GROMACS .gro file of C-alpha atoms in nm:
model
  453
    1MET     CA    1   0.750   0.769  -2.109
    2ARG     CA    2   1.011   0.837  -1.935
    3LYS     CA    3   1.185   0.569  -1.687
    4ARG     CA    4   1.047   0.555  -1.314
    5PHE     CA    5   1.147   0.703  -1.034
    6LEU     CA    6   1.247   1.059  -1.110
    7LEU     CA    7   1.169   1.277  -0.804
    8TRP     CA    8   1.083   1.644  -0.940
    9PRO     CA    9   1.134   1.923  -0.670
   10LEU     CA   10   0.938   1.898  -0.329
   11LEU     CA   11   0.632   2.227  -0.375
   12LEU     CA   12   0.602   2.379  -0.060
   13ALA     CA   13   0.369   2.659  -0.078
   14VAL     CA   14   0.159   2.397   0.143
   15SER     CA   15  -0.050   2.451   0.463
   16ALA     CA   16   0.005   2.193   0.828
   17SER     CA   17  -0.342   1.996   0.881
   18SER     CA   18  -0.394   1.966   1.261
   19ALA     CA   19  -0.290   1.744   1.479
   20LEU     CA   20  -0.425   1.348   1.574
   21LEU     CA   21  -0.414   1.184   1.789
   22GLY     CA   22  -0.181   1.358   2.000
   23VAL     CA   23   0.099   1.355   1.684
   24LEU     CA   24   0.122   1.682   1.475
   25ALA     CA   25   0.107   1.612   1.127
   26ALA     CA   26   0.331   1.680   0.813
   27ASP     CA   27   0.620   1.977   0.895
   28LEU     CA   28   0.643   2.076   0.562
   29SER     CA   29   0.909   2.288   0.617
   30LYS     CA   30   1.100   1.919   0.629
   31GLU     CA   31   1.183   1.588   0.428
   32PRO     CA   32   0.994   1.322   0.507
   33PHE     CA   33   1.149   1.009   0.606
   34THR     CA   34   1.181   0.760   0.356
   35ILE     CA   35   1.420   0.434   0.274
   36ARG     CA   36   1.448   0.258  -0.102
   37ILE     CA   37   1.599  -0.017  -0.016
   38SER     CA   38   1.744  -0.183  -0.388
   39CYS     CA   39   1.683  -0.555  -0.262
   40GLY     CA   40   2.032  -0.838  -0.384
   41SER     CA   41   2.273  -0.451  -0.461
   42PHE     CA   42   2.639  -0.512  -0.263
   43ASP     CA   43   2.608  -0.049  -0.376
   44ASP     CA   44   2.387   0.252  -0.307
   45VAL     CA   45   2.200   0.279  -0.648
   46HIS     CA   46   2.099   0.627  -0.784
   47THR     CA   47   1.886   0.607  -1.069
   48ALA     CA   48   1.864   0.925  -1.321
   49PRO     CA   49   1.826   1.211  -1.396
   50THR     CA   50   1.784   1.335  -1.049
   51ASN     CA   51   2.002   1.143  -0.838
   52THR     CA   52   1.727   0.948  -0.672
   53LEU     CA   53   1.935   0.654  -0.390
   54TRP     CA   54   1.844   0.325  -0.337
   55TYR     CA   55   2.035   0.163  -0.064
   56ARG     CA   56   2.221  -0.179  -0.074
   57ASP     CA   57   2.054  -0.416   0.056
   58PHE     CA   58   2.002  -0.469   0.442
   59GLY     CA   59   1.836  -0.554   0.720
   60TYR     CA   60   1.709  -0.927   0.564
   61THR     CA   61   1.731  -1.279   0.765
   62GLY     CA   62   1.785  -1.472   0.535
   63GLY     CA   63   1.778  -1.567   0.121
   64ARG     CA   64   2.000  -1.505  -0.173
   65PHE     CA   65   2.067  -1.215  -0.433
   66ALA     CA   66   2.006  -1.272  -0.786
   67ASN     CA   67   2.017  -1.094  -1.135
   68ALA     CA   68   1.625  -0.946  -1.189
   69THR     CA   69   1.434  -0.963  -1.477
   70ARG     CA   70   1.187  -0.660  -1.481
   71PRO     CA   71   0.852  -0.763  -1.596
   72SER     CA   72   0.664  -0.434  -1.660
   73PHE     CA   73   0.758  -0.121  -1.741
   74ILE     CA   74   0.597  -0.012  -1.365
   75VAL     CA   75   0.836  -0.179  -1.151
   76PRO     CA   76   1.185   0.025  -1.095
   77PRO     CA   77   1.498  -0.036  -1.321
   78LEU     CA   78   1.730  -0.189  -1.043
   79LYS     CA   79   1.953  -0.518  -1.218
   80THR     CA   80   1.900  -0.728  -0.878
   81LEU     CA   81   1.684  -0.881  -0.631
   82ARG     CA   82   1.662  -1.105  -0.311
   83TYR     CA   83   1.468  -1.395  -0.325
   84PHE     CA   84   1.424  -1.658  -0.053
   85PRO     CA   85   1.455  -2.035  -0.150
   86LEU     CA   86   1.247  -2.340   0.097
   87SER     CA   87   1.542  -2.423   0.235
   88ASP     CA   88   1.614  -2.057   0.406
   89GLY     CA   89   1.292  -2.105   0.616
   90PRO     CA   90   0.876  -2.117   0.436
   91GLU     CA   91   0.917  -1.698   0.597
   92ASN     CA   92   1.129  -1.452   0.518
   93CYS     CA   93   1.178  -1.145   0.685
   94TYR     CA   94   1.299  -0.767   0.660
   95TYR     CA   95   1.310  -0.623   1.008
   96ILE     CA   96   1.390  -0.181   0.938
   97ASN     CA   97   1.521  -0.037   1.253
   98ASN     CA   98   1.551   0.385   1.337
   99VAL     CA   99   1.205   0.421   1.116
  100PRO     CA  100   1.020   0.757   1.329
  101ASN     CA  101   0.650   0.634   1.430
  102GLY     CA  102   0.436   0.792   1.213
  103HIS     CA  103   0.181   0.674   0.883
  104TYR     CA  104   0.383   0.559   0.648
  105GLN     CA  105   0.331   0.448   0.292
  106VAL     CA  106   0.496   0.089   0.222
  107ARG     CA  107   0.558  -0.038  -0.109
  108LEU     CA  108   0.692  -0.346  -0.263
  109PHE     CA  109   0.782  -0.460  -0.568
  110PHE     CA  110   0.839  -0.750  -0.716
  111ALA     CA  111   1.026  -0.861  -1.008
  112LEU     CA  112   1.185  -1.264  -1.148
  113VAL     CA  113   1.514  -1.444  -1.090
  114ALA     CA  114   1.676  -1.371  -1.413
  115ASP     CA  115   1.713  -1.829  -1.463
  116PRO     CA  116   1.573  -1.994  -1.684
  117ASN     CA  117   1.634  -2.290  -1.427
  118LEU     CA  118   1.414  -2.150  -1.154
  119ASP     CA  119   1.045  -2.090  -1.142
  120SER     CA  120   0.984  -1.811  -1.319
  121GLU     CA  121   0.692  -1.644  -1.108
  122PRO     CA  122   0.662  -1.751  -0.787
  123ILE     CA  123   0.331  -1.710  -0.590
  124PHE     CA  124   0.351  -1.600  -0.181
  125ASP     CA  125   0.149  -1.397   0.070
  126VAL     CA  126   0.353  -1.106   0.189
  127SER     CA  127   0.259  -0.910   0.613
  128VAL     CA  128   0.343  -0.553   0.687
  129GLU     CA  129   0.407  -0.583   1.120
  130GLY     CA  130   0.301  -0.892   1.146
  131THR     CA  131  -0.027  -0.814   0.942
  132LEU     CA  132  -0.110  -0.996   0.611
  133PHE     CA  133  -0.172  -0.704   0.303
  134SER     CA  134  -0.145  -0.932  -0.030
  135SER     CA  135  -0.165  -1.269  -0.162
  136LEU     CA  136   0.041  -1.281  -0.562
  137LEU     CA  137  -0.177  -1.459  -0.712
  138SER     CA  138  -0.044  -1.651  -1.116
  139GLY     CA  139   0.002  -1.461  -1.395
  140TRP     CA  140   0.034  -1.117  -1.134
  141SER     CA  141   0.386  -1.090  -1.333
  142SER     CA  142   0.180  -1.019  -1.682
  143ASP     CA  143  -0.005  -0.721  -1.519
  144ASP     CA  144   0.106  -0.431  -1.468
  145GLU     CA  145  -0.078  -0.325  -1.096
  146LYS     CA  146  -0.005  -0.648  -0.968
  147THR     CA  147   0.387  -0.632  -0.953
  148PHE     CA  148   0.358  -0.402  -0.650
  149ALA     CA  149   0.178  -0.416  -0.388
  150GLU     CA  150   0.136  -0.105  -0.154
  151ALA     CA  151  -0.010  -0.072   0.253
  152LEU     CA  152  -0.083   0.200   0.393
  153VAL     CA  153   0.025   0.109   0.833
  154PHE     CA  154   0.139   0.329   1.094
  155VAL     CA  155   0.528   0.287   1.272
  156GLN     CA  156   0.436   0.272   1.691
  157HIS     CA  157   0.785   0.118   1.780
  158SER     CA  158   1.058   0.297   1.594
  159SER     CA  159   1.108   0.000   1.375
  160LEU     CA  160   0.896  -0.217   1.097
  161SER     CA  161   0.874  -0.549   0.939
  162ILE     CA  162   0.776  -0.666   0.609
  163CYS     CA  163   0.793  -1.047   0.580
  164PHE     CA  164   0.706  -1.286   0.326
  165HIS     CA  165   0.537  -1.583   0.343
  166SER     CA  166   0.593  -1.894   0.076
  167THR     CA  167   0.254  -2.082   0.006
  168GLY     CA  168   0.507  -2.382  -0.137
  169HIS     CA  169   0.457  -2.249  -0.510
  170GLY     CA  170   0.832  -2.079  -0.621
  171ASP     CA  171   1.057  -1.899  -0.435
  172PRO     CA  172   0.961  -1.604  -0.266
  173SER     CA  173   1.139  -1.319  -0.509
  174ILE     CA  174   1.178  -0.916  -0.473
  175LEU     CA  175   1.304  -0.639  -0.604
  176SER     CA  176   1.294  -0.285  -0.408
  177ILE     CA  177   1.132  -0.206  -0.083
  178GLU     CA  178   1.020   0.161  -0.018
  179VAL     CA  179   0.925   0.281   0.336
  180LEU     CA  180   0.722   0.665   0.246
  181GLN     CA  181   0.681   0.904   0.563
  182ILE     CA  182   0.257   1.059   0.491
  183ASP     CA  183   0.132   1.344   0.666
  184ASP     CA  184  -0.043   1.133   0.956
  185ASN     CA  185  -0.372   1.206   0.871
  186ALA     CA  186  -0.404   1.087   0.545
  187TYR     CA  187  -0.699   0.891   0.413
  188LYS     CA  188  -0.882   0.911   0.729
  189PHE     CA  189  -1.201   0.756   0.612
  190GLY     CA  190  -1.403   0.725   0.967
  191SER     CA  191  -1.413   0.569   1.333
  192LEU     CA  192  -1.230   0.253   1.229
  193TRP     CA  193  -0.919   0.426   1.134
  194GLY     CA  194  -0.600   0.478   1.340
  195LYS     CA  195  -0.300   0.249   1.440
  196GLY     CA  196  -0.553  -0.035   1.420
  197THR     CA  197  -0.588  -0.072   1.018
  198VAL     CA  198  -0.365  -0.088   0.733
  199LEU     CA  199  -0.544  -0.002   0.432
  200ARG     CA  200  -0.355  -0.149   0.141
  201THR     CA  201  -0.468  -0.011  -0.233
  202THR     CA  202  -0.683  -0.207  -0.409
  203LYS     CA  203  -0.717   0.056  -0.690
  204ARG     CA  204  -0.600   0.427  -0.790
  205LEU     CA  205  -0.802   0.519  -1.232
  206THR     CA  206  -0.719   0.861  -1.301
  207CYS     CA  207  -0.863   0.947  -1.615
  208GLY     CA  208  -0.906   1.155  -1.881
  209SER     CA  209  -0.538   1.136  -1.940
  210GLY     CA  210  -0.534   0.737  -2.069
  211LYS     CA  211  -0.161   0.776  -1.882
  212PRO     CA  212  -0.057   0.601  -1.632
  213ALA     CA  213   0.164   0.779  -1.393
  214PHE     CA  214   0.283   0.846  -1.041
  215ASP     CA  215   0.256   1.130  -0.826
  216GLU     CA  216   0.585   1.252  -0.885
  217ASP     CA  217   0.460   1.262  -1.282
  218LEU     CA  218   0.186   1.452  -1.154
  219ASN     CA  219   0.442   1.679  -1.001
  220GLY     CA  220   0.323   1.618  -0.622
  221ILE     CA  221   0.484   1.648  -0.350
  222HIS     CA  222   0.715   1.419  -0.149
  223TRP     CA  223   0.426   1.387   0.123
  224GLY     CA  224   0.208   1.274  -0.067
  225GLY     CA  225   0.414   0.929  -0.062
  226ASP     CA  226   0.428   0.792  -0.386
  227ARG     CA  227   0.107   0.660  -0.544
  228PHE     CA  228   0.043   0.494  -0.880
  229TRP     CA  229  -0.196   0.624  -1.065
  230LEU     CA  230  -0.386   0.364  -1.370
  231GLY     CA  231  -0.465   0.615  -1.660
  232LEU     CA  232  -0.795   0.532  -1.819
  233LYS     CA  233  -0.975   0.693  -2.151
  234THR     CA  234  -1.291   0.477  -2.089
  235LEU     CA  235  -1.379   0.379  -1.756
  236SER     CA  236  -1.494  -0.009  -1.942
  237SER     CA  237  -1.392  -0.135  -2.303
  238SER     CA  238  -1.802  -0.128  -2.369
  239SER     CA  239  -1.848   0.206  -2.269
  240ASP     CA  240  -1.931   0.514  -2.461
  241ASP     CA  241  -1.778   0.767  -2.208
  242GLN     CA  242  -1.553   1.045  -2.325
  243PRO     CA  243  -1.179   1.190  -2.211
  244ILE     CA  244  -1.145   1.526  -2.198
  245SER     CA  245  -0.887   1.789  -2.017
  246THR     CA  246  -0.811   2.154  -1.947
  247GLU     CA  247  -0.508   2.298  -1.898
  248ASN     CA  248  -0.681   2.529  -1.639
  249VAL     CA  249  -0.521   2.588  -1.284
  250ILE     CA  250  -0.784   2.370  -1.072
  251ALA     CA  251  -0.765   2.495  -0.686
  252GLU     CA  252  -0.764   2.292  -0.379
  253THR     CA  253  -0.584   2.100  -0.460
  254LEU     CA  254  -0.226   2.002  -0.292
  255LEU     CA  255  -0.322   2.047   0.092
  256ALA     CA  256  -0.302   1.862   0.354
  257PRO     CA  257  -0.365   1.590   0.396
  258ASN     CA  258  -0.372   1.371   0.128
  259PHE     CA  259  -0.165   1.589  -0.119
  260TYR     CA  260  -0.407   1.531  -0.434
  261PRO     CA  261  -0.149   1.680  -0.743
  262GLN     CA  262  -0.339   1.954  -0.972
  263SER     CA  263  -0.277   1.726  -1.274
  264MET     CA  264  -0.513   1.406  -1.194
  265TYR     CA  265  -0.769   1.689  -1.147
  266GLN     CA  266  -0.733   1.853  -1.526
  267SER     CA  267  -0.841   1.571  -1.686
  268ALA     CA  268  -1.204   1.341  -1.659
  269ILE     CA  269  -1.393   1.113  -1.863
  270VAL     CA  270  -1.728   1.200  -1.887
  271GLY     CA  271  -2.046   1.027  -2.028
  272THR     CA  272  -2.186   1.155  -2.361
  273ASP     CA  273  -2.554   1.130  -2.516
  274ARG     CA  274  -2.567   0.780  -2.597
  275GLN     CA  275  -2.496   0.693  -2.212
  276PRO     CA  276  -2.514   0.976  -2.009
  277THR     CA  277  -2.465   0.731  -1.671
  278LEU     CA  278  -2.065   0.624  -1.559
  279SER     CA  279  -1.993   0.313  -1.452
  280PHE     CA  280  -1.702   0.130  -1.307
  281GLU     CA  281  -1.641  -0.242  -1.186
  282MET     CA  282  -1.388  -0.413  -1.014
  283ASP     CA  283  -1.329  -0.747  -0.846
  284VAL     CA  284  -1.261  -0.765  -0.451
  285THR     CA  285  -1.274  -0.967  -0.193
  286PRO     CA  286  -1.595  -1.087  -0.078
  287ASN     CA  287  -1.693  -0.994   0.332
  288LYS     CA  288  -1.465  -0.744   0.306
  289ASN     CA  289  -1.477  -0.341   0.376
  290TYR     CA  290  -1.387  -0.109   0.126
  291SER     CA  291  -1.279   0.271   0.151
  292VAL     CA  292  -1.393   0.429  -0.180
  293TRP     CA  293  -1.207   0.786  -0.275
  294LEU     CA  294  -1.344   0.980  -0.549
  295HIS     CA  295  -1.254   1.309  -0.707
  296PHE     CA  296  -1.448   1.544  -0.909
  297ALA     CA  297  -1.372   1.864  -1.096
  298GLU     CA  298  -1.564   2.094  -1.302
  299ILE     CA  299  -1.359   2.160  -1.601
  300ASP     CA  300  -1.642   2.128  -1.864
  301ASN     CA  301  -1.651   2.458  -2.085
  302GLY     CA  302  -1.995   2.366  -2.149
  303ILE     CA  303  -2.065   2.355  -1.729
  304THR     CA  304  -2.073   2.691  -1.587
  305ALA     CA  305  -2.341   2.717  -1.362
  306GLU     CA  306  -2.486   2.517  -1.031
  307GLU     CA  307  -2.773   2.252  -1.095
  308GLN     CA  308  -2.622   2.206  -1.476
  309ARG     CA  309  -2.490   1.915  -1.370
  310VAL     CA  310  -2.607   1.683  -1.093
  311PHE     CA  311  -2.593   1.313  -1.067
  312ASP     CA  312  -2.576   0.981  -0.760
  313VAL     CA  313  -2.337   0.792  -0.691
  314LEU     CA  314  -2.401   0.441  -0.633
  315ILE     CA  315  -2.176   0.161  -0.467
  316ASN     CA  316  -2.350  -0.150  -0.571
  317GLY     CA  317  -2.670  -0.040  -0.624
  318ASP     CA  318  -2.703   0.166  -0.331
  319THR     CA  319  -2.686   0.567  -0.304
  320ALA     CA  320  -2.343   0.647  -0.115
  321PHE     CA  321  -2.437   1.004  -0.226
  322LYS     CA  322  -2.703   1.234  -0.364
  323ASP     CA  323  -2.751   1.480  -0.601
  324ILE     CA  324  -2.386   1.587  -0.664
  325ASP     CA  325  -2.356   1.936  -0.798
  326ILE     CA  326  -1.943   2.052  -0.823
  327ILE     CA  327  -2.020   2.384  -0.900
  328ARG     CA  328  -2.233   2.389  -0.575
  329MET     CA  329  -2.064   2.221  -0.354
  330THR     CA  330  -1.690   2.376  -0.413
  331GLY     CA  331  -1.812   2.706  -0.503
  332GLU     CA  332  -1.654   2.780  -0.809
  333ARG     CA  333  -1.555   2.589  -1.184
  334PHE     CA  334  -1.152   2.439  -1.214
  335THR     CA  335  -1.195   2.301  -0.841
  336ALA     CA  336  -1.127   2.010  -0.656
  337LEU     CA  337  -1.335   1.719  -0.483
  338VAL     CA  338  -1.277   1.443  -0.268
  339LEU     CA  339  -1.578   1.257  -0.126
  340ASN     CA  340  -1.503   0.955   0.092
  341LYS     CA  341  -1.758   0.646   0.163
  342THR     CA  342  -1.680   0.331   0.361
  343VAL     CA  343  -1.843   0.045   0.256
  344ALA     CA  344  -1.890  -0.330   0.317
  345VAL     CA  345  -1.879  -0.584  -0.008
  346SER     CA  346  -2.031  -0.912   0.029
  347GLY     CA  347  -1.958  -1.011  -0.293
  348THR     CA  348  -1.656  -1.042  -0.552
  349THR     CA  349  -1.748  -0.717  -0.718
  350LEU     CA  350  -1.764  -0.392  -0.610
  351LYS     CA  351  -1.950  -0.151  -0.904
  352ILE     CA  352  -1.944   0.240  -0.881
  353THR     CA  353  -2.203   0.399  -1.048
  354LEU     CA  354  -2.232   0.760  -1.166
  355GLN     CA  355  -2.638   0.855  -1.282
  356PRO     CA  356  -2.674   1.159  -1.367
  357VAL     CA  357  -3.003   1.354  -1.212
  358GLU     CA  358  -2.999   1.675  -1.342
  359GLY     CA  359  -2.874   1.835  -1.682
  360THR     CA  360  -2.599   1.709  -1.822
  361HIS     CA  361  -2.412   1.368  -1.787
  362ALA     CA  362  -2.203   1.285  -1.533
  363ILE     CA  363  -1.812   1.321  -1.457
  364VAL     CA  364  -1.577   1.137  -1.295
  365SER     CA  365  -1.170   1.269  -1.247
  366ALA     CA  366  -1.010   0.970  -1.039
  367ILE     CA  367  -1.071   0.695  -0.856
  368GLU     CA  368  -0.916   0.527  -0.555
  369VAL     CA  369  -1.034   0.229  -0.310
  370PHE     CA  370  -0.910   0.088  -0.060
  371ASP     CA  371  -0.933  -0.265   0.113
  372ILE     CA  372  -0.925  -0.200   0.532
  373ILE     CA  373  -0.796  -0.484   0.697
  374PRO     CA  374  -0.754  -0.496   1.088
  375ALA     CA  375  -0.406  -0.498   1.231
  376GLU     CA  376  -0.363  -0.819   1.408
  377MET     CA  377  -0.265  -0.834   1.750
  378LYS     CA  378   0.114  -0.868   1.855
  379THR     CA  379   0.272  -1.177   2.022
  380LEU     CA  380   0.430  -1.046   2.351
  381THR     CA  381   0.691  -0.933   2.379
  382GLN     CA  382   0.861  -1.118   2.629
  383GLU     CA  383   0.773  -1.427   2.435
  384VAL     CA  384   0.912  -1.355   2.144
  385THR     CA  385   1.221  -1.255   2.237
  386ALA     CA  386   1.264  -1.526   2.415
  387LEU     CA  387   1.181  -1.771   2.142
  388ARG     CA  388   1.456  -1.536   1.906
  389THR     CA  389   1.682  -1.606   2.159
  390LEU     CA  390   1.631  -1.961   2.217
  391LYS     CA  391   1.654  -1.991   1.868
  392GLY     CA  392   2.001  -1.833   1.830
  393SER     CA  393   2.127  -2.040   2.100
  394LEU     CA  394   2.034  -2.351   1.982
  395GLY     CA  395   2.175  -2.271   1.619
  396LEU     CA  396   1.825  -2.388   1.427
  397PRO     CA  397   1.913  -2.489   1.078
  398LEU     CA  398   1.737  -2.206   0.828
  399ARG     CA  399   1.438  -2.436   0.758
  400PHE     CA  400   1.289  -2.350   1.080
  401GLY     CA  401   1.173  -2.038   0.915
  402TRP     CA  402   1.139  -1.859   1.293
  403ASN     CA  403   1.115  -1.516   1.178
  404GLY     CA  404   0.891  -1.195   1.269
  405ASP     CA  405   0.606  -1.235   1.542
  406PRO     CA  406   0.522  -1.670   1.608
  407CYS     CA  407   0.174  -1.630   1.599
  408ILE     CA  408   0.097  -1.396   1.361
  409PRO     CA  409  -0.006  -1.280   0.986
  410GLN     CA  410  -0.243  -1.632   1.190
  411GLN     CA  411  -0.229  -1.839   0.817
  412HIS     CA  412   0.193  -1.810   0.911
  413PRO     CA  413   0.256  -1.928   1.206
  414TRP     CA  414   0.602  -2.021   1.318
  415SER     CA  415   0.671  -2.422   1.270
  416GLY     CA  416   0.617  -2.611   1.547
  417VAL     CA  417   0.472  -2.349   1.775
  418ASP     CA  418   0.076  -2.321   1.966
  419CYS     CA  419  -0.053  -1.992   1.980
  420GLN     CA  420  -0.353  -1.924   2.201
  421PHE     CA  421  -0.478  -1.582   2.239
  422ASP     CA  422  -0.489  -1.395   2.577
  423ASN     CA  423  -0.808  -1.206   2.518
  424THR     CA  424  -0.691  -0.999   2.917
  425LYS     CA  425  -0.352  -0.895   2.827
  426ARG     CA  426  -0.533  -0.876   2.415
  427GLN     CA  427  -0.244  -1.043   2.253
  428TRP     CA  428  -0.059  -1.410   2.164
  429VAL     CA  429   0.125  -1.639   2.360
  430ILE     CA  430   0.334  -1.902   2.333
  431ASP     CA  431   0.093  -2.214   2.464
  432GLY     CA  432   0.379  -2.458   2.693
  433LEU     CA  433   0.684  -2.220   2.648
  434ASP     CA  434   0.731  -2.178   3.056
  435TYR     CA  435   0.735  -2.543   3.033
  436LEU     CA  436   0.969  -2.529   2.785
  437LEU     CA  437   1.259  -2.351   2.901
  438ILE     CA  438   1.240  -2.568   3.218
  439ASP     CA  439   1.273  -2.818   3.025
  440LEU     CA  440   1.587  -2.717   2.880
  441ARG     CA  441   1.767  -2.535   3.207
  442LEU     CA  442   1.748  -2.949   3.323
  443LYS     CA  443   1.934  -3.022   3.035
  444ASN     CA  444   2.140  -2.781   3.068
  445LEU     CA  445   2.155  -2.626   2.755
  446PRO     CA  446   2.219  -2.223   2.719
  447VAL     CA  447   1.885  -2.100   2.852
  448GLY     CA  448   2.042  -1.861   3.128
  449TRP     CA  449   1.957  -1.544   2.873
  450VAL     CA  450   1.558  -1.594   3.046
  451SER     CA  451   1.320  -1.586   3.352
  452VAL     CA  452   1.068  -1.838   3.324
  453THR     CA  453   0.743  -1.563   3.400
   0.00000   0.00000   0.00000
């Protein structure tokens, strides 16, 4: 497979989507806002053959640079990383300013420090805009899908914070950061969707081809971000599924707001006489909500009319969609169909079953699953400013790790800071901050920069 991150020319012949929340959706006459950072690099890096730009490292609060070892072909071909030893504090961040307000795909790639004397596989947590969205677990460096973390998030104040939280198991290390603007309406899944939620990509599968690919490999456009699709020929190692493909043009692709590329619908997995039902199962975190997106196109030459293929979709045994007839729902063959369902999962497994009702076997082109994470309420701005200025004035050592938001994510508050949630203001406040500032003034410490409220 060719090297990653080689962007194909932008396709512009796509209609714009409607406005949402007072903000116009993607303007396809211009490029989306994009920042790519090569962490630990002293110089801008361009990757061949299309000269994709990765900016030299900036915006970090601490840490050190090192040579990187790429654990997977998915990881971009960059040679350096930034790692954060515990002596630099338990929390370290990147602050990326001057980011236009809007909707973004934020993706982080991880790598290993090329030093046999250091812990080769660190385990740590990652947050975006104060919301914890990823926890690296033991064994991540040998699993392609776990060498990166991705969140869909709204930027509301022209800046973006990404923080790394030590869990005491090795030094957090980051190879690269991508901030890719997407349509403001992208992945609108229902009433819970909006600026109060963060979507974490849990699974993306393209069915039938067996080849993993990014949107750029599938001739996607930039406004769709650059999604990674794990390629499968069968939905499980024990199944009797059959991969099929076509070269026919697929209608209703590359449409706002999600801009799915045509190529992902030109292959599929279908059931067989021996096993007409399709089933896919994955591990999930219990007691959470998940947004499930299912993709179909009727590309089987043996299916030419309505009622020749009808099936139900069950998620964890409950009927999510009944009597799916792709030709009837799309109006014709070789036309993309996208279905979305929000499900609450109490256990540790999410199982998708496509069960035939009439005619021949079930079929599926692609599957996406997102973890729906409520965005955490931030700390009152004036108090964050006061604490950050206090940090600078007192010259606190790096080991305090006072970076990011003092109170969130709630699993990783600043050391020595007592946070209380103010239900009236719907924000976190620092308990005793006023008394702390008064005490410092009485001791003639330099705190004239802030007023006590």
